[in-house]
Structures are given as C-alpha cells and as structure tokens.
C-alpha cells in the first residue's frame, strides 16, 4: 500500500512542537500489509492520463436570475485536447480519485526505478 506523506508530519514543526499526525492510521495499515510513504507533490493538480496540469472544474448556474460561472468543488478538469480522457469526453475527474492514482504511480516509480516521475518531482 502506498500513502502520501501529507499529514504525516515529516519534516514539519508547528509552533515549536513536532507534528505527530497520521501515525495511528499508518500503524493500523501496517498490521495488515506493507506500507510505503511517497511524496504527494502535485498529485491532485496533474492529470493521471496525460500528466498535464488540471484546472478547477466550472459550470454555469443561474443565481437570482443572473447566469454565473461557479467552481465545482472536488472536481478537476483536464483541458489538454490531446489527452485520451478529453477525447473520450471524460475530462472532468474527482480530485481525490485522480490524486490517489497519481500517488500510486509516483510511489510505484520510486519503488521500481528508484526515481520520481518528472511531473511529481520537486526538482523538475
């Protein structure tokens, strides 16, 4: 199982105190399987299909008789016209599902090839 490092307190300090989040959940998972921790850098902002940047999904809504464009919370949209998901008419993705797929790919790349995929690397 691969999990992201956000919320685990790795390398962070709050008000002079060491942060201790995420440990209990990791310990529970470790009772049943091997757990690997990987970076979450840009995983919710990158398309899991074409690795291009995602944008906040929006739609038109009528509010008090006036049409407005509003954000769809929890949904991201790939606007790359060459992306296979865009070509299939499935360019809007749930943010958390997309991030989970990217965390799995980033962690697998690190485990198998001992290097990060460029879209998820801080140094790229």
Coordinates of C-alpha atoms in Angstrom, one line a residue:
X1 CA 0.0 0.0 0.0
X2 CA 1.3 3.4 -0.9
X3 CA 0.2 6.5 1.0
X4 CA 1.0 10.2 0.6
X5 CA 3.3 12.0 3.1
X6 CA 0.9 14.9 3.7
X7 CA -0.4 14.8 7.3
X8 CA 2.3 12.5 8.5
X9 CA 4.3 15.4 10.0
X10 CA 7.5 14.5 8.1
X11 CA 9.9 17.5 8.4
X12 CA 7.3 19.9 9.8
X13 CA 7.1 21.8 13.0
X14 CA 4.1 23.8 14.4
X15 CA 4.7 26.5 17.0
X16 CA 8.0 24.9 18.1
X17 CA 6.3 21.5 18.6
X18 CA 6.9 18.4 16.5
X19 CA 3.8 17.5 14.5
X20 CA 2.5 13.9 15.1
X21 CA -0.3 13.4 12.6
X22 CA -1.0 10.3 10.6
X23 CA 0.9 7.8 12.7
X24 CA -2.1 5.9 14.1
X25 CA -3.5 5.3 10.6
X26 CA -0.2 4.1 9.3
X27 CA 0.2 1.7 12.3
X28 CA -3.3 0.2 11.6
X29 CA -2.4 -0.3 8.0
X30 CA 0.9 -1.9 8.9
X31 CA -0.8 -4.6 10.9
X32 CA -2.3 -6.0 7.6
X33 CA 0.1 -5.0 4.8
X34 CA 3.4 -3.3 3.9
X35 CA 3.0 0.5 3.8
X36 CA 5.2 2.8 1.7
X37 CA 5.2 6.6 2.0
X38 CA 5.6 8.7 -1.1
X39 CA 5.5 12.4 -1.9
X40 CA 2.1 14.0 -2.7
X41 CA 3.7 16.9 -4.6
X42 CA 1.4 18.0 -7.5
X43 CA -0.6 14.7 -7.4
X44 CA -4.0 16.5 -7.2
X45 CA -3.0 19.0 -9.8
X46 CA -1.8 16.7 -12.5
X47 CA -3.9 14.6 -14.9
X48 CA -3.3 10.8 -14.3
X49 CA -3.7 10.1 -18.0
X50 CA -1.6 12.7 -19.8
X51 CA 0.4 14.3 -16.9
X52 CA -0.7 17.8 -17.9
X53 CA -1.9 20.4 -15.4
X54 CA -5.5 20.2 -14.3
X55 CA -7.8 23.2 -13.8
X56 CA -10.7 23.7 -11.4
X57 CA -13.9 22.4 -13.0
X58 CA -16.6 25.1 -13.5
X59 CA -20.2 25.2 -14.7
X60 CA -22.9 27.8 -15.4
X61 CA -25.5 28.4 -12.8
X62 CA -28.4 30.9 -12.6
X63 CA -28.3 32.8 -9.3
X64 CA -31.1 35.4 -8.7
X65 CA -31.9 35.4 -12.5
X66 CA -28.2 36.1 -13.4
X67 CA -26.1 33.5 -15.1
X68 CA -22.7 32.9 -13.3
X69 CA -19.8 30.6 -13.7
X70 CA -19.1 28.8 -10.4
X71 CA -16.5 26.2 -9.3
X72 CA -17.3 22.6 -8.8
X73 CA -15.7 21.7 -5.5
X74 CA -13.8 18.4 -5.5
X75 CA -13.6 18.1 -9.3
X76 CA -10.7 18.9 -11.7
X77 CA -10.8 19.2 -15.5
X78 CA -8.1 18.3 -18.0
X79 CA -8.1 20.9 -20.8
X80 CA -5.4 19.2 -22.9
X81 CA -7.0 18.5 -26.3
X82 CA -4.6 15.5 -26.9
X83 CA -5.5 13.8 -23.6
X84 CA -7.2 10.4 -24.2
X85 CA -9.7 11.2 -21.4
X86 CA -10.5 14.6 -23.0
X87 CA -11.1 12.9 -26.4
X88 CA -13.4 10.3 -24.7
X89 CA -15.5 13.2 -23.2
X90 CA -14.3 12.3 -19.7
X91 CA -12.1 15.3 -19.0
X92 CA -13.6 16.1 -15.5
X93 CA -12.2 13.9 -12.7
X94 CA -12.8 13.7 -9.0
X95 CA -9.8 15.4 -7.4
X96 CA -9.2 12.8 -4.7
X97 CA -9.5 9.8 -7.1
X98 CA -7.1 11.4 -9.5
X99 CA -4.7 12.2 -6.7
X100 CA -4.8 8.6 -5.4
X101 CA -4.0 7.2 -8.9
X102 CA -1.1 9.7 -9.1
X103 CA 0.2 8.8 -5.6
X104 CA 0.2 5.1 -6.7
X105 CA 2.1 5.8 -9.9
X106 CA 4.6 8.1 -8.1
X107 CA 5.2 5.5 -5.4
X108 CA 5.5 2.6 -7.8
X109 CA 8.0 4.6 -9.9
X110 CA 10.1 5.3 -6.8
X111 CA 10.0 1.6 -5.7
X112 CA 10.6 0.1 -9.1
X113 CA 13.1 2.6 -10.6
X114 CA 14.4 4.4 -7.6
X115 CA 13.4 7.8 -9.0
X116 CA 10.4 10.1 -9.1
X117 CA 8.3 10.6 -12.2
X118 CA 9.1 14.1 -13.6
X119 CA 5.5 15.5 -13.1
X120 CA 5.7 14.8 -9.4
X121 CA 9.3 15.8 -8.8
X122 CA 10.1 19.0 -6.9
X123 CA 13.4 19.3 -8.7
X124 CA 11.9 19.1 -12.3

